[in-house]
CSV table of C-alpha atoms in Angstrom, one decimal:
chain,number,residue,atom,x,y,z
T,1,MET,CA,45.7,80.7,125.5
T,2,LYS,CA,49.6,80.9,126.4
T,3,SER,CA,50.3,79.4,123.1
T,4,GLN,CA,48.4,82.3,121.1
T,5,LEU,CA,50.4,85.1,123.2
T,6,VAL,CA,53.6,83.6,122.5
T,7,LEU,CA,52.6,83.2,118.5
T,8,MET,CA,51.7,86.7,119.1
T,9,LYS,CA,55.0,88.0,120.2
T,10,VAL,CA,56.9,85.8,117.8
T,11,GLY,CA,54.9,87.4,115.1
T,12,ASP,CA,55.5,91.0,116.6
T,13,TYR,CA,59.3,90.5,116.8
T,14,TRP,CA,60.0,87.9,113.9
T,15,PRO,CA,63.2,89.7,112.6
T,16,GLU,CA,64.9,89.4,116.1
T,17,CYS,CA,63.9,85.8,116.4
T,18,LEU,CA,65.2,84.9,113.0
T,19,VAL,CA,68.5,86.6,113.8
T,20,TYR,CA,68.3,84.6,117.1
T,21,LEU,CA,67.7,81.2,115.3
T,22,VAL,CA,70.7,82.1,112.9
T,23,CYS,CA,72.8,82.6,115.8
T,24,VAL,CA,71.5,79.0,117.6
T,25,TRP,CA,72.1,77.6,113.8
T,26,SER,CA,75.8,78.8,113.7
T,27,SER,CA,76.3,77.5,117.3
T,28,LEU,CA,75.4,73.9,116.0
T,29,CYS,CA,76.9,73.8,112.5
T,30,LEU,CA,80.2,75.8,112.9
T,31,SER,CA,83.4,74.7,114.4
T,32,HIS,CA,84.1,76.0,118.1
T,33,ASN,CA,87.8,76.2,117.3
T,34,VAL,CA,87.3,78.6,114.1
T,35,MET,CA,83.7,80.2,114.7
T,36,CYS,CA,83.6,80.9,118.4
T,37,TYR,CA,84.0,84.3,118.4
T,38,LEU,CA,81.4,85.0,115.9
T,39,HIS,CA,79.2,82.9,117.8
T,40,ILE,CA,79.7,85.1,120.6
T,41,ILE,CA,79.2,88.1,118.7
T,42,LEU,CA,76.0,87.1,116.8
T,43,ASN,CA,74.1,86.1,120.3
T,44,ILE,CA,75.2,89.5,121.8
T,45,PHE,CA,73.8,91.1,118.5
T,46,CYS,CA,70.5,89.1,118.9
T,47,LEU,CA,70.2,89.8,122.6
T,48,TYR,CA,70.5,93.5,122.0
T,49,ILE,CA,67.9,93.7,119.4
T,50,ILE,CA,65.3,91.8,121.6
T,51,GLY,CA,66.2,93.6,124.8
T,52,SER,CA,65.8,97.1,123.0
T,53,ASN,CA,62.2,96.5,122.5
T,54,SER,CA,61.5,95.3,126.1
T,55,VAL,CA,59.1,97.3,128.1
T,56,VAL,CA,60.8,99.4,131.0
T,57,ASN,CA,58.5,99.9,134.2
T,58,LEU,CA,58.8,103.4,135.4
T,59,GLN,CA,58.6,103.9,139.5
T,60,TYR,CA,57.3,106.9,141.5
T,61,GLY,CA,59.9,109.0,142.4
T,62,VAL,CA,62.6,107.3,140.6
T,63,GLU,CA,64.6,109.3,137.7
T,64,GLN,CA,65.2,106.8,134.9
T,65,VAL,CA,67.9,107.9,132.3
T,66,SER,CA,68.1,106.3,129.1
T,67,SER,CA,69.1,106.6,125.4
T,68,GLY,CA,67.7,105.2,122.4
T,69,SER,CA,64.1,104.5,121.4
T,70,LYS,CA,62.6,102.5,123.9
T,71,VAL,CA,59.0,101.9,125.5
T,72,PHE,CA,58.2,102.9,129.0
T,73,CYS,CA,55.2,101.9,130.8
T,74,TYR,CA,53.6,103.2,134.4
T,75,GLN,CA,51.4,100.7,136.2
T,76,ASN,CA,49.0,103.2,138.2
T,77,THR,CA,48.6,101.6,141.9
T,78,ILE,CA,46.3,104.5,143.1
T,79,VAL,CA,42.5,103.8,143.9
T,80,PRO,CA,40.8,107.0,143.1
T,81,THR,CA,38.9,108.3,145.9
T,82,TRP,CA,37.6,112.0,147.0
T,83,LYS,CA,41.1,112.5,148.4
T,84,HIS,CA,42.5,112.5,145.0
T,85,THR,CA,40.1,114.9,143.5
T,86,TRP,CA,42.8,117.4,142.5
T,87,THR,CA,46.0,115.0,142.3
T,88,ARG,CA,47.9,115.0,139.2
T,89,ILE,CA,50.2,112.0,138.1
T,90,GLN,CA,52.8,113.2,135.8
T,91,VAL,CA,55.9,111.8,133.8
T,92,LYS,CA,58.4,114.5,133.4
T,93,VAL,CA,60.7,114.0,130.5
T,94,TRP,CA,63.8,116.0,129.8
T,95,SER,CA,66.8,116.2,127.3
T,96,SER,CA,69.7,118.3,126.1
T,97,ARG,CA,68.1,117.6,122.2
T,98,GLY,CA,64.8,117.0,121.1
T,99,PHE,CA,62.7,114.1,121.3
T,100,LYS,CA,59.1,112.9,120.4
T,101,VAL,CA,56.7,110.8,122.7
T,102,HIS,CA,53.8,108.6,121.7
T,103,ILE,CA,51.7,108.0,124.2
T,104,VAL,CA,49.2,104.7,124.4
T,105,ASP,CA,47.3,103.0,126.9
T,106,ASP,CA,48.9,99.6,126.6
T,107,GLU,CA,51.5,97.3,124.7
T,108,GLU,CA,49.1,96.4,122.1
T,109,GLN,CA,48.6,99.7,121.0
T,110,LEU,CA,52.3,100.2,121.0
T,111,GLN,CA,52.3,97.4,118.3
T,112,GLU,CA,50.0,99.4,116.2
T,113,LEU,CA,52.7,102.0,116.3
T,114,GLU,CA,55.1,99.7,114.6
T,115,ARG,CA,52.9,99.1,111.7
T,116,TRP,CA,53.3,101.6,109.0
T,117,SER,CA,50.0,103.7,108.1
T,118,ALA,CA,49.6,107.0,106.4
T,119,TRP,CA,47.9,108.1,109.1
T,120,GLY,CA,50.1,107.2,111.7
T,121,TRP,CA,53.1,108.7,109.6
T,122,PHE,CA,51.0,111.9,109.2
T,123,GLN,CA,50.2,112.1,112.8
T,124,SER,CA,53.8,111.5,113.8
T,125,TRP,CA,54.7,114.2,111.4
T,126,LEU,CA,52.4,116.7,113.3
T,127,ARG,CA,54.0,115.8,116.4
T,128,GLU,CA,56.6,118.5,117.8
T,129,ASN,CA,60.2,117.7,119.3
T,130,HIS,CA,60.4,118.4,122.6
T,131,ASN,CA,63.3,119.3,125.0
T,132,GLU,CA,61.0,119.2,128.1
T,133,THR,CA,57.5,117.8,128.3
T,134,SER,CA,55.0,116.6,131.3
T,135,ILE,CA,52.8,113.8,130.4
T,136,ASN,CA,49.6,113.4,132.4
T,137,ILE,CA,48.5,110.0,133.6
T,138,ASN,CA,45.1,109.6,133.9
T,139,LEU,CA,44.1,108.0,137.4
T,140,PHE,CA,41.4,105.7,136.2
T,141,LYS,CA,43.5,104.0,133.7
T,142,LYS,CA,45.9,100.8,135.2
T,143,LYS,CA,48.6,101.2,132.7
T,144,THR,CA,49.8,104.3,130.6
T,145,CYS,CA,52.7,103.4,128.2
T,146,LEU,CA,55.0,105.7,126.1
T,147,LYS,CA,57.3,105.3,123.4
T,148,MET,CA,60.3,107.8,123.4
T,149,GLU,CA,62.0,108.7,120.1
T,150,PRO,CA,65.1,110.8,120.5
T,151,VAL,CA,67.1,112.7,118.0
T,152,ASP,CA,70.3,110.9,117.4
T,153,GLY,CA,70.4,108.6,120.3
T,154,THR,CA,70.5,111.3,122.7
T,155,LYS,CA,70.2,110.6,126.5
T,156,TYR,CA,67.1,111.6,128.2
T,157,THR,CA,65.5,111.6,131.8
T,158,LEU,CA,62.4,110.4,133.0
T,159,LYS,CA,60.6,111.0,136.5
T,160,THR,CA,57.3,110.2,137.7
T,161,LEU,CA,55.6,112.7,140.1
T,162,ARG,CA,52.4,113.1,142.1
T,163,LYS,CA,51.5,116.4,143.0
T,164,PHE,CA,48.4,118.9,143.8
T,165,ASP,CA,47.3,120.4,140.8
T,166,ILE,CA,46.7,124.1,141.1
T,167,TYR,CA,45.3,124.6,137.9
T,168,LEU,CA,42.5,121.9,138.0
T,169,PHE,CA,41.6,123.6,141.2
T,170,LEU,CA,41.3,127.1,139.7
T,171,VAL,CA,39.3,125.7,137.1
T,172,PHE,CA,36.8,124.3,139.5
T,173,LEU,CA,36.8,127.2,142.0
T,174,THR,CA,36.2,129.6,138.6
T,175,GLY,CA,33.3,127.5,137.8
T,176,GLY,CA,31.8,127.3,141.3
T,177,LEU,CA,32.0,131.4,141.4
T,178,LEU,CA,30.5,131.5,137.8
T,179,PHE,CA,27.5,129.4,139.0
T,180,LEU,CA,26.8,131.2,142.3
T,181,PHE,CA,27.2,134.6,140.8
T,182,ALA,CA,25.7,134.3,137.5
T,183,ASP,CA,22.5,136.4,138.4
T,184,SER,CA,24.9,139.5,139.4
T,185,LEU,CA,27.3,139.0,136.5
T,186,SER,CA,24.2,139.0,134.2
T,187,LYS,CA,23.5,142.2,135.1
T,188,SER,CA,26.9,143.9,135.6
T,189,GLN,CA,27.8,146.4,133.2
T,190,LEU,CA,31.5,145.7,133.9
T,191,PHE,CA,31.1,142.0,133.1
T,192,TYR,CA,28.9,142.7,130.0
T,193,TYR,CA,31.7,145.0,128.3
T,194,SER,CA,34.6,142.8,129.8
T,195,ALA,CA,32.9,139.7,128.2
T,196,GLY,CA,32.1,141.7,124.7
T,197,MET,CA,35.8,142.5,124.1
T,198,SER,CA,37.2,139.2,125.2
T,199,THR,CA,34.7,137.4,122.7
T,200,GLY,CA,35.6,139.7,119.9
T,201,ILE,CA,39.4,139.3,120.5
T,202,ILE,CA,39.1,135.6,120.2
T,203,ALA,CA,36.3,135.5,117.7
T,204,SER,CA,38.2,137.6,115.4
T,205,LEU,CA,41.1,135.0,115.3
T,206,ILE,CA,38.8,132.4,114.5
T,207,ILE,CA,37.2,134.3,111.5
T,208,LEU,CA,40.7,135.2,110.5
T,209,PHE,CA,41.7,131.6,110.2
T,210,PHE,CA,38.6,130.6,108.5
T,211,VAL,CA,38.9,133.3,105.7
T,212,LEU,CA,42.6,132.4,105.2
T,213,TYR,CA,41.5,128.6,105.0
T,214,ARG,CA,39.0,129.8,102.2
T,215,PHE,CA,41.3,131.6,100.3
T,216,MET,CA,44.0,129.2,100.3
T,217,PRO,CA,44.6,127.5,97.0
T,218,LYS,CA,43.4,123.9,96.7
T,219,LYS,CA,46.4,122.5,94.1
T,220,GLY,CA,49.4,120.6,94.5
T,221,PRO,CA,51.0,120.7,97.9
T,222,PHE,CA,47.8,122.2,99.6
T,223,TYR,CA,45.9,118.8,99.0
T,224,LEU,CA,47.8,117.2,101.7
T,225,LEU,CA,46.9,120.3,104.0
T,226,VAL,CA,43.2,120.2,103.0
T,227,ALA,CA,43.1,116.4,103.7
T,228,GLY,CA,44.5,117.0,107.1
T,229,GLY,CA,41.5,119.4,107.9
T,230,TRP,CA,40.8,119.6,111.6
T,231,SER,CA,44.0,117.7,112.8
T,232,PHE,CA,46.3,120.6,111.1
T,233,SER,CA,43.9,123.2,112.9
T,234,ILE,CA,44.3,121.4,116.2
T,235,TYR,CA,48.2,121.5,115.4
T,236,ALA,CA,48.4,124.9,114.7
T,237,ILE,CA,46.2,125.9,117.7
T,238,GLN,CA,48.2,123.8,120.0
T,239,LEU,CA,51.6,124.9,118.5
T,240,VAL,CA,50.4,128.5,119.0
T,241,PHE,CA,49.4,127.9,122.8
T,242,ARG,CA,52.8,125.9,123.4
T,243,ASN,CA,54.8,129.2,122.2
T,244,LEU,CA,52.7,131.7,123.3
T,245,HIS,CA,55.5,132.9,125.9
T,246,SER,CA,57.7,133.2,123.1
T,247,ILE,CA,55.3,134.9,120.6
T,248,LEU,CA,54.3,137.4,123.0
T,249,LYS,CA,58.1,138.1,123.9
T,250,THR,CA,59.3,138.4,120.7
T,251,HIS,CA,56.1,140.3,118.9
T,252,TRP,CA,54.8,141.8,121.7
T,253,HIS,CA,54.0,145.2,119.7
T,254,PHE,CA,51.8,143.2,117.4
T,255,VAL,CA,50.0,141.6,119.8
T,256,LEU,CA,49.5,144.8,121.6
T,257,GLY,CA,48.1,146.7,118.5
T,258,TYR,CA,45.8,143.6,117.7
T,259,VAL,CA,44.2,143.6,121.1
T,260,ALA,CA,44.0,147.4,121.4
T,261,VAL,CA,42.3,147.9,117.8
T,262,VAL,CA,40.0,144.7,118.2
T,263,GLY,CA,39.3,145.3,121.6
T,264,PHE,CA,38.2,149.1,121.0
T,265,ILE,CA,36.2,147.9,118.2
T,266,SER,CA,34.3,145.4,120.3
T,267,PHE,CA,33.9,147.7,123.1
T,268,ALA,CA,32.4,150.3,120.3
T,269,ILE,CA,29.7,147.5,119.3
T,270,CYS,CA,28.9,146.5,123.0
T,271,TYR,CA,28.5,150.5,123.7
T,272,ARG,CA,26.3,150.8,120.4
T,273,TYR,CA,23.9,148.3,121.8
T,274,GLY,CA,24.4,149.0,125.2
T,275,PRO,CA,23.9,146.5,128.1
T,276,LEU,CA,21.1,143.8,128.3
T,277,VAL,CA,17.9,145.5,129.8
T,278,ASP,CA,15.3,142.9,128.9
T,279,GLU,CA,14.7,140.4,131.4
T,280,LYS,CA,14.2,137.4,129.2
T,281,SER,CA,17.7,138.4,127.8
T,282,ILE,CA,19.4,138.7,131.1
T,283,ASN,CA,17.8,135.4,132.2
T,284,ILE,CA,19.1,133.6,128.9
T,285,LEU,CA,22.7,135.1,129.7
T,286,SER,CA,22.5,133.9,133.5
T,287,TRP,CA,21.5,130.4,132.3
T,288,THR,CA,24.4,130.4,130.0
T,289,LEU,CA,26.6,131.2,132.6
T,290,GLN,CA,25.4,128.9,135.1
T,291,LEU,CA,25.9,126.0,132.6
T,292,LEU,CA,29.6,127.3,131.8
T,293,GLY,CA,30.1,127.3,135.4
T,294,LEU,CA,28.8,123.7,135.8
T,295,ILE,CA,30.8,122.5,132.8
T,296,LEU,CA,34.0,124.2,134.5
T,297,ILE,CA,33.2,122.3,137.9
T,298,TYR,CA,33.1,119.1,135.9
T,299,THR,CA,36.2,119.5,134.0
T,300,GLY,CA,38.1,120.8,137.1
T,301,ILE,CA,37.2,117.7,139.3
T,302,GLN,CA,39.0,114.2,138.3
T,303,ILE,CA,36.5,111.9,140.3
T,304,GLN,CA,33.2,112.0,138.6
T,305,PRO,CA,31.1,110.9,141.6
T,306,VAL,CA,32.5,113.8,143.6
T,307,ALA,CA,31.9,116.3,140.5
T,308,PHE,CA,28.3,114.9,140.1
T,309,ALA,CA,27.7,115.1,144.0
T,310,ILE,CA,29.1,119.0,143.9
T,311,ILE,CA,27.0,119.7,140.8
T,312,VAL,CA,23.8,118.3,142.4
T,313,SER,CA,24.1,120.0,145.6
T,314,LEU,CA,25.0,123.4,143.8
T,315,VAL,CA,21.7,123.5,141.7
T,316,LEU,CA,19.8,122.2,144.7
T,317,ALA,CA,21.2,124.9,147.1
T,318,LYS,CA,20.6,127.3,144.5
T,319,ASN,CA,17.0,126.4,143.5
T,320,LEU,CA,15.8,125.5,146.8
T,321,ASP,CA,16.0,129.0,147.8
T,322,TYR,CA,12.6,129.9,146.1
T,323,PRO,CA,10.7,127.1,147.9
T,324,VAL,CA,12.4,127.8,151.4
T,325,SER,CA,11.6,131.4,151.0
T,326,LEU,CA,7.9,130.7,150.3
T,327,ALA,CA,7.9,128.2,153.1
T,328,ILE,CA,9.1,130.9,155.3
T,329,ALA,CA,6.5,133.6,153.7
T,330,LEU,CA,3.7,131.5,154.3
T,331,ARG,CA,4.2,130.9,157.9
T,332,PHE,CA,4.6,134.6,158.7
T,333,VAL,CA,1.3,134.8,156.8
T,334,ASN,CA,-0.7,132.4,159.0
T,335,TRP,CA,1.4,133.4,161.9
T,336,LYS,CA,-0.5,135.4,164.5
T,337,PRO,CA,1.0,137.1,167.7
T,338,GLU,CA,0.0,136.0,170.9
T,339,PRO,CA,-2.2,138.2,173.0
T,340,ARG,CA,-0.4,140.5,175.5
T,341,ARG,CA,-1.4,139.7,179.5
T,342,LEU,CA,-3.1,142.5,181.1
T,343,LEU,CA,-1.8,143.6,184.5
T,344,THR,CA,-4.0,143.1,187.6
T,345,GLU,CA,-4.6,146.0,189.9
T,346,GLU,CA,-2.1,144.5,192.4
T,347,GLU,CA,0.5,144.5,189.6
T,348,TYR,CA,-0.1,147.6,188.3
T,349,GLN,CA,0.2,149.3,191.7
T,350,ARG,CA,3.6,147.4,192.7
T,351,GLN,CA,5.0,148.1,189.4
T,352,GLY,CA,4.1,151.9,189.7
T,353,GLU,CA,5.8,151.9,193.1
T,354,GLU,CA,8.9,150.2,191.8
T,355,GLU,CA,9.2,152.7,189.0
T,356,THR,CA,8.7,155.6,191.4
T,357,ARG,CA,11.3,154.5,193.9
T,358,ARG,CA,14.0,153.6,191.3
T,359,ALA,CA,13.3,157.1,189.3
T,360,LEU,CA,13.6,159.0,192.6
T,361,GLU,CA,16.9,157.2,193.6
T,362,GLU,CA,18.2,158.2,190.1
T,363,LEU,CA,17.3,161.7,190.8
T,364,LYS,CA,19.0,161.8,194.0
T,365,GLN,CA,22.2,160.3,192.5
T,366,TYR,CA,22.1,162.9,189.6
T,367,CYS,CA,21.6,165.8,192.1
T,368,LYS,CA,24.7,164.5,194.2
T,369,SER,CA,26.7,164.4,190.8
T,370,PRO,CA,29.3,167.2,189.8
T,371,GLU,CA,27.2,167.7,186.5
T,372,PHE,CA,24.3,168.9,188.6
T,373,ASN,CA,24.1,172.8,189.0
T,374,THR,CA,22.9,173.5,192.5
T,375,TRP,CA,22.8,177.3,192.5
T,376,LYS,CA,20.9,177.6,189.3
T,377,THR,CA,18.3,174.6,190.4
T,378,VAL,CA,18.0,176.2,194.2
T,379,SER,CA,17.0,179.6,192.6
T,380,ARG,CA,14.1,178.4,190.9
T,381,LEU,CA,12.7,176.3,193.6
T,382,GLN,CA,9.9,177.5,195.9
T,383,SER,CA,11.0,175.4,198.9
T,384,PRO,CA,14.7,175.0,198.8
T,385,GLN,CA,14.9,173.5,202.1
T,386,ARG,CA,12.4,170.6,201.2
T,387,PHE,CA,14.5,169.7,198.3
T,388,ALA,CA,17.5,169.4,200.5
T,389,ASP,CA,15.8,167.3,202.8
T,390,PHE,CA,14.5,165.0,199.8
T,391,ILE,CA,18.5,164.8,198.5
T,392,GLU,CA,19.5,163.8,202.1
T,393,GLY,CA,16.8,160.9,202.3
T,394,SER,CA,13.4,162.3,203.4
T,395,SER,CA,10.3,161.5,201.8
T,396,HIS,CA,9.3,163.4,198.8
T,397,LEU,CA,5.7,164.1,199.9
T,398,MET,CA,4.4,165.7,202.8
T,399,PRO,CA,1.8,163.8,205.2
T,400,ASN,CA,-0.8,166.1,203.9
T,401,GLU,CA,-0.2,165.4,200.3
T,402,VAL,CA,-0.4,161.8,201.2
T,403,SER,CA,-3.8,162.1,202.7
T,404,VAL,CA,-5.3,164.2,200.0
T,405,HIS,CA,-4.1,161.6,197.2
T,406,SER,CA,-5.7,158.7,199.4
T,407,GLN,CA,-9.1,161.0,199.4
T,408,GLU,CA,-8.8,161.7,195.9
T,409,TYR,CA,-7.4,158.1,194.4
T,410,GLY,CA,-8.0,156.0,196.8
T,411,PHE,CA,-10.8,153.3,197.1
T,412,GLY,CA,-14.2,155.0,198.0
T,413,GLY,CA,-12.3,158.3,196.6
T,414,SER,CA,-14.2,161.0,194.7
T,415,PHE,CA,-12.1,160.1,191.4
T,416,PHE,CA,-13.2,156.2,192.1
T,417,GLU,CA,-17.2,157.3,192.5
T,418,GLU,CA,-17.1,159.7,189.4
T,419,ASP,CA,-15.4,156.8,187.4
T,420,ILE,CA,-18.0,154.5,188.2
T,421,PHE,CA,-21.2,156.8,188.1
T,422,ASP,CA,-20.0,158.9,184.8
T,423,THR,CA,-21.9,157.7,181.6
T,424,ASP,CA,-20.9,158.5,178.0
T,425,ASP,CA,-24.5,158.6,176.8
T,426,GLU,CA,-26.0,161.9,178.3
T,427,ASP,CA,-29.1,161.2,175.9
T,428,ASP,CA,-30.3,158.2,177.8
T,429,VAL,CA,-31.1,160.0,181.0
T,430,LYS,CA,-34.3,161.9,180.6
T,431,PRO,CA,-35.3,164.8,182.9
T,432,ILE,CA,-38.3,164.3,185.4
T,433,ILE,CA,-40.9,167.3,184.8
T,434,ASP,CA,-43.5,167.8,187.2
T,435,PRO,CA,-46.8,167.9,185.3
T,436,GLU,CA,-48.9,170.8,186.6
């Protein structure tokens, strides 16, 4: 196995090894007195060629300044857990002049870059020169390599960073809100017109690009463009997004006019057909928004188990609302209130006495307060002296009133006897007629 690896390395760098063999042969065959300096120069040249293709390991938080075409690799030592849900590892590269970056997974793919191919040349031609860029490192890949190709051997600087990705978190947050409020948004007129205008602005660009592609001549130099197909389209889209800030700054009046015209046309079309009123159409829009929200949630989380756990929790929480509501409704249907306990006669009398005593005490306190109009009340009373005695603490009843109440409503009183012997059906009582 080791011999195969050695032969593979020798096969990859055979020109350098040939130069090195020439250097060794010169040291053996040539005279040390005559060709000593030439031998030293050839060895230095050989070591320079071999060393130029060596891999440089990137260290976290360390700036590395280099020049010329070199290969850099970052060894990932992080074991992804839920704590790294929104952690982003980036390799930041900047230089005073332009450079190109080729990103691969390991050294074997770097060897494929050394071999010439038409597709590789086309991809290299599509790559844009940068003065500054950031390369995202996948948390689940143990090693990521990149090959730097600066312009005219310009010096460049590389630095590995680890930070909280706010954009990834915003994508996750947007997906969660979209999933939770999909039902409300599908019925909102504001969302209907906003989504319609945004869709019209984006769709018109795609239609315009497709029309230009259809009318593009298929001769001569355009065969290469047609052969590129989607690769050129993706490159054009990436180029537009990378230079979006400069486009908006330089040609802002054209962009503003395009947005105003296309936005107005889209709004007019939405206004012509009106918001969704059919229940089935609203449900389809709600399901579409929920699906889009789940996709954004999955995209905004790097750890797949965490993403699946959150998605399953949201789906269960949203759809379990109906079974839980049904269970609560069934419980209320089958639930019967407990019968009230009736008071006994002793409890009734005791409660009546307590409530009467409390009410009389509140009346006394009110009559003593400044809010009470004494003269107006006294002028309406038949016995002001009795009222004054009541305020001072005397009983509110006279002794004869107590005795009369006992005779009427007490046990054995007239009211009690009438309540016992009174009957509702007078027809049952037949009069006795003396026969003559």
